[in-house]
CSV table of C-alpha atoms in Angstrom, one decimal:
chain,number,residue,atom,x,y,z
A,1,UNK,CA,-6.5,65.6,11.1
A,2,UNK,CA,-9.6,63.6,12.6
A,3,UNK,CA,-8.2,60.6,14.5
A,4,UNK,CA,-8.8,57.9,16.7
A,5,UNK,CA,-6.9,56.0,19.1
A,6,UNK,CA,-7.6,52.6,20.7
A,7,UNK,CA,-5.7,51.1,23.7
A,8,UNK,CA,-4.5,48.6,24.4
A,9,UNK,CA,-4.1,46.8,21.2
A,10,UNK,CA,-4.9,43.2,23.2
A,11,UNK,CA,-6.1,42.2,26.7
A,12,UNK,CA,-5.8,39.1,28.3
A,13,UNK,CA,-8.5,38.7,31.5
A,14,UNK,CA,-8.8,35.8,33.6
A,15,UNK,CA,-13.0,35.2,33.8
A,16,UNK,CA,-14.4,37.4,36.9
A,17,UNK,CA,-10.9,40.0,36.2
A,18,UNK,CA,-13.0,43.6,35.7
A,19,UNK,CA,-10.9,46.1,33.4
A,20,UNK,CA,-11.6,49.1,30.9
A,21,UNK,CA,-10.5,49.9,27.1
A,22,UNK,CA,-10.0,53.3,26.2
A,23,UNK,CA,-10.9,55.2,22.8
A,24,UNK,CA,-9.5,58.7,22.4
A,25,UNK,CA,-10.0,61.1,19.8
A,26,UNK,CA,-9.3,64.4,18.2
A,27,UNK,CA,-12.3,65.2,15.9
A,28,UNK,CA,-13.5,68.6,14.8
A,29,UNK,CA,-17.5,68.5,15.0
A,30,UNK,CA,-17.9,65.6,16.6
A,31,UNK,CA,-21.5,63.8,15.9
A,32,UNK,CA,-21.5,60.7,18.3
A,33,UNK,CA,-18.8,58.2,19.4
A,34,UNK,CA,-20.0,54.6,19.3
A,35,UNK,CA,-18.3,51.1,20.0
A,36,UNK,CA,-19.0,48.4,18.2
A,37,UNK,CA,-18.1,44.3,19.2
A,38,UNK,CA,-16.4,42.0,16.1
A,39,UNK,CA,-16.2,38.3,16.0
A,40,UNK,CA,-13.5,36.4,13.6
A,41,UNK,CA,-15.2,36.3,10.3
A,42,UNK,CA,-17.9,39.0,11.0
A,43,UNK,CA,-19.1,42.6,10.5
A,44,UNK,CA,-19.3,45.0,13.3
A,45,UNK,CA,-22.1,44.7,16.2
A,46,UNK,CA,-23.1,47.8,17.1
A,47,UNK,CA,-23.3,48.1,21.1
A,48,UNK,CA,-23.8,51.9,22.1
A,49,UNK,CA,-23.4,55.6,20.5
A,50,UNK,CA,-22.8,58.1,22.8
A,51,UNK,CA,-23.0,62.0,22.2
A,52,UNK,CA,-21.6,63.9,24.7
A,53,UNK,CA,-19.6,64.6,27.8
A,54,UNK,CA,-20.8,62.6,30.9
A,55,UNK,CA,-23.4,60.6,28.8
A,56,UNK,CA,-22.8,56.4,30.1
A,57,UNK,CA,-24.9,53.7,28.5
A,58,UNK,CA,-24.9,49.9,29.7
A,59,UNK,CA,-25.6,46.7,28.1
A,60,UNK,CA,-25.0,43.4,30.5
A,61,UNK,CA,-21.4,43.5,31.5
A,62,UNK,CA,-20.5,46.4,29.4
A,63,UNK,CA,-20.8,50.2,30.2
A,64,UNK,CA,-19.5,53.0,28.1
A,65,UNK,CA,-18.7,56.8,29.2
A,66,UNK,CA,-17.7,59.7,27.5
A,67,UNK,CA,-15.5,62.7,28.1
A,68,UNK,CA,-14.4,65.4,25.8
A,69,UNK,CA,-11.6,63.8,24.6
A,70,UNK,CA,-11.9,60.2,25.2
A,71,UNK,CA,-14.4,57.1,25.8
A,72,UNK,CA,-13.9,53.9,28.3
A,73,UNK,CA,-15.5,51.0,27.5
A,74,UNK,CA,-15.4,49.3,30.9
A,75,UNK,CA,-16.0,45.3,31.2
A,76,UNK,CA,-17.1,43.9,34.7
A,77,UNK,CA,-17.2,40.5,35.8
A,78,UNK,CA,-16.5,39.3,31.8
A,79,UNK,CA,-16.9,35.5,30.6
A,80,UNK,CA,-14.9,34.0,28.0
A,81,UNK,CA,-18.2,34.8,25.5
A,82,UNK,CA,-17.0,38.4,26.0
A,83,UNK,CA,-13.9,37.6,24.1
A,84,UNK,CA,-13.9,39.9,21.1
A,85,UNK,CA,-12.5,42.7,19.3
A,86,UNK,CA,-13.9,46.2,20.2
A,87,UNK,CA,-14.1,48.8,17.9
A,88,UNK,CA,-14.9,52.7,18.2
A,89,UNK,CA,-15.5,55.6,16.1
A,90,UNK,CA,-16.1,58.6,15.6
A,91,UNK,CA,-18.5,60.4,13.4
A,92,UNK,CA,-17.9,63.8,12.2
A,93,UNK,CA,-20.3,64.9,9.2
A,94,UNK,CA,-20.9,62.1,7.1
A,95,UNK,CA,-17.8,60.4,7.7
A,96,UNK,CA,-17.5,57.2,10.6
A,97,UNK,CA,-13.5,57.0,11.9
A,98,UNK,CA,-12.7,54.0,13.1
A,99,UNK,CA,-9.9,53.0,15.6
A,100,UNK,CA,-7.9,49.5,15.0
A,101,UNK,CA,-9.2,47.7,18.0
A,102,UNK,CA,-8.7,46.1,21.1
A,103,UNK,CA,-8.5,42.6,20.8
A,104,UNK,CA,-9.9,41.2,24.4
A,105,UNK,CA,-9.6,37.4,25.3
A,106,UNK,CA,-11.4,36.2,28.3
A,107,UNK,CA,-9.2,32.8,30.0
A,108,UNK,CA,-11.8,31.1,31.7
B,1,UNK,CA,-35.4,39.9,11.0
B,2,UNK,CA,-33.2,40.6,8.0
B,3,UNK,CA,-29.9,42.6,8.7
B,4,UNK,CA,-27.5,43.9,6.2
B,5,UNK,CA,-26.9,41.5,3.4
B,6,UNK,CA,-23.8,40.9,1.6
B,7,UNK,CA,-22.6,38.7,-1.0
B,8,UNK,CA,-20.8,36.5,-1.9
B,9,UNK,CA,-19.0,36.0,1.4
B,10,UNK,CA,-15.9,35.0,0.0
B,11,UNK,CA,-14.8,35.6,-3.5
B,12,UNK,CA,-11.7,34.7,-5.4
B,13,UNK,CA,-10.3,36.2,-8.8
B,14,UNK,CA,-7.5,36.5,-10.5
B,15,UNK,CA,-5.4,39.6,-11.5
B,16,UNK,CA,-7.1,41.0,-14.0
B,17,UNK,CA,-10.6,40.2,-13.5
B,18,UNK,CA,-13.6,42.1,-12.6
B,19,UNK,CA,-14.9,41.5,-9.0
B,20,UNK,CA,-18.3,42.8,-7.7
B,21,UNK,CA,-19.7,42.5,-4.4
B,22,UNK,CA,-23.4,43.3,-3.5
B,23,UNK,CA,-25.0,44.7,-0.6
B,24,UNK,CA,-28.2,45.1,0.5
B,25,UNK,CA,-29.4,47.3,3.5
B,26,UNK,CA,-31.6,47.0,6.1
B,27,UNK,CA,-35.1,47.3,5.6
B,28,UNK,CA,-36.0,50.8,5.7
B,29,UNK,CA,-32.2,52.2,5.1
B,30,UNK,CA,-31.7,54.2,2.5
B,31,UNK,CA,-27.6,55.4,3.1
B,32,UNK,CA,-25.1,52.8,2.2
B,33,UNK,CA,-21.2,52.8,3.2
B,34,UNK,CA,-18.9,50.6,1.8
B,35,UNK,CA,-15.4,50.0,3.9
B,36,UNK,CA,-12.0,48.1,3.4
B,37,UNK,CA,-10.6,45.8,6.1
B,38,UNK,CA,-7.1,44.8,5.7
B,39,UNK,CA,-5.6,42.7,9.3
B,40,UNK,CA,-4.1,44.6,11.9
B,41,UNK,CA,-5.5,47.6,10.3
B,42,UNK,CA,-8.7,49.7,11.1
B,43,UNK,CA,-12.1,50.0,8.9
B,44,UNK,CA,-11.3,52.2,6.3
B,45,UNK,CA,-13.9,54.5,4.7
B,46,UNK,CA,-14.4,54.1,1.0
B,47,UNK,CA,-17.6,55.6,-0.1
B,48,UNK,CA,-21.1,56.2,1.6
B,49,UNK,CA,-24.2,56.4,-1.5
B,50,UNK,CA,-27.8,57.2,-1.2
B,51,UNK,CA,-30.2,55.7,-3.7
B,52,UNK,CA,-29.5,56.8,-6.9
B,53,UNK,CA,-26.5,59.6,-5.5
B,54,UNK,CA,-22.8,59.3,-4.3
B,55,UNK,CA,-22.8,61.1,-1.4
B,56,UNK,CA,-18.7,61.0,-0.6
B,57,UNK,CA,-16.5,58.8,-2.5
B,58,UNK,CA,-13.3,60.6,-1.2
B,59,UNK,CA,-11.8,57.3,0.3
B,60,UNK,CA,-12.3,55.5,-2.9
B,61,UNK,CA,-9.4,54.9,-5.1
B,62,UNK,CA,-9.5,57.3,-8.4
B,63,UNK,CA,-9.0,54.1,-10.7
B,64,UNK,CA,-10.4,50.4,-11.2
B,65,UNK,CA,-13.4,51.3,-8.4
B,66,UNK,CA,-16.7,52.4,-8.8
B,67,UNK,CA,-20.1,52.2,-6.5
B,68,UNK,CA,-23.8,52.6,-7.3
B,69,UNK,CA,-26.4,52.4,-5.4
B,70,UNK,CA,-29.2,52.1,-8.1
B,71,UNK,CA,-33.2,53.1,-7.0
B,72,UNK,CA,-34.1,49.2,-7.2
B,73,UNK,CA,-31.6,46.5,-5.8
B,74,UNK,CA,-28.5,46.2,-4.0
B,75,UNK,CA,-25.6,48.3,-3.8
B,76,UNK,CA,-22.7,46.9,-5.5
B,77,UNK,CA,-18.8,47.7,-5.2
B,78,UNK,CA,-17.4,47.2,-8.6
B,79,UNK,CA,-13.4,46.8,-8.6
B,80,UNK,CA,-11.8,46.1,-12.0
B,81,UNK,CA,-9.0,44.9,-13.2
B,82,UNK,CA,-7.9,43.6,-9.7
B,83,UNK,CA,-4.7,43.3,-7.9
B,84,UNK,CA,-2.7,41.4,-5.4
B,85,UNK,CA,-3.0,44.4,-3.3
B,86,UNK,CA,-6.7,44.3,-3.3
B,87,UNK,CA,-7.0,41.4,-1.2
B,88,UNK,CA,-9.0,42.3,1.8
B,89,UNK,CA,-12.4,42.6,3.6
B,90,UNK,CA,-14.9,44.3,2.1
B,91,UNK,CA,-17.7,45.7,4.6
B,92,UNK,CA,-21.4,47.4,4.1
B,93,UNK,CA,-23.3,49.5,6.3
B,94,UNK,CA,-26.4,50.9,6.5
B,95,UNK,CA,-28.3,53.7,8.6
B,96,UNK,CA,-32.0,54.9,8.5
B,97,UNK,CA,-30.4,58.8,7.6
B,98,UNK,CA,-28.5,61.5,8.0
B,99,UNK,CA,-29.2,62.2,11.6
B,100,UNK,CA,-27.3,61.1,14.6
B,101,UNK,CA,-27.8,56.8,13.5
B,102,UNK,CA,-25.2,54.0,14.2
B,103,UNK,CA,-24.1,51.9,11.0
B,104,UNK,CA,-25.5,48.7,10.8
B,105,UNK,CA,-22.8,46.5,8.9
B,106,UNK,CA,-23.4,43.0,7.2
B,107,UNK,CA,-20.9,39.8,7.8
B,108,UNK,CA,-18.3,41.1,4.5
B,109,UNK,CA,-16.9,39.6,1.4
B,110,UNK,CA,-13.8,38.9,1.7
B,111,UNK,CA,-12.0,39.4,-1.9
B,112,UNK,CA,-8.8,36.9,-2.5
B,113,UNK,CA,-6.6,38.1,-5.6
B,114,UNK,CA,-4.6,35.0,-7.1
């Protein structure tokens, strides 16, 4: 069964306090991972889609990687407008599987 | 610079009634998915519609929903005769295709059963 796995469930960083979420996944077929930013009250942002092993991509304080079996969002140097949840999936054919999150708050 | 559209944000009905939420895609998009946000949960898929065709409606529930995406207009997500247990977000995405494109999604309604 296609699935995807997000950890940790919540973060707490002071300002300045680099760290990295994880995504991992077990997907037959796999057609692009991408993450995706959500603020209270609003649809998904999408931030990057990856395709395969190796590939990185980086926006501002944000840089995604890939591997075969998982993906790191990593956040450096993040301010408290990085707080946020983050989101990945995983598309496979026509379908998009999404994980539940990692909820990230930013202390200044 | 006109994103993925959805209304009405929030929406509240009472067991029984009809609800139906509206999307429209980004300019240019032709695909259409409709998810379910409950909290603490994930997105879950419901159905993803081309104009005029549903492509996969296998996370839709058998009874009480129904999508369209009709060749003029929105998509719309048609739930009837609602219940307690309905009460959650309701998301739309778009994408320009079937290739390799992210979904685009629009701000939800978020459906209250009384």
């Amino acid at each position: 069964e296609d699935q995807v796995t997000q950890s940790p469930e919540a973060l707490r960083l002071q300002e300045g306090e680099s760290s990295s979420l994880n995504c991992s996944y077990t997907v037959s077929g796999l057609r692009g991972l991408f993450w995706y930013r959500q603020d209270p009250g609003k649809g998904p942002e999408f931030l990057f889609t990856l395709y395969s092993a190796g590939e990185e991509k980086e926006k501002e304080r944000l840089k995604a990687t890939l591997t075969k079996k998982e993906s790191f969002l990593h956040i450096t140097a993040p301010k408290p407008e990085d707080s946020a949840t983050y989101l990945c999936a995983v598309r496979t054919g026509n379908q998009f599987y999404f994980g539940t999150g990692t909820s990230l708050t930013v202390i200044p | 610079n006109a994103g993925v559209m959805q209304n009405p944000r929030h929406l509240v009905r009472r067991r029984g009634q009809e609800a139906r939420l509206r999307c429209s895609p980004m300019k240019g998009h032709s695909h259409v998915y409709w998810y379910r946000q409950l909290p603490e949960e994930g997105l879950k898929f419901m159905v993803y519609l081309q104009k005029e065709n549903i492509i996969d409606e296998s996370g839709m529930p058998k009874e009480r929903f129904s999508a369209e995406f009709p060749k003029e207009g929105p998509s719309i997500l048609r739930i009837q005769q609602v219940v307690r247990g309905d009460s959650a977000a309701y998301f739309c995405a778009s994408s320009a295709g079937t290739g390799d494109f992210p979904l685009h999604f629009g701000n939800g309604t978020r459906l209250t059963v009384t």
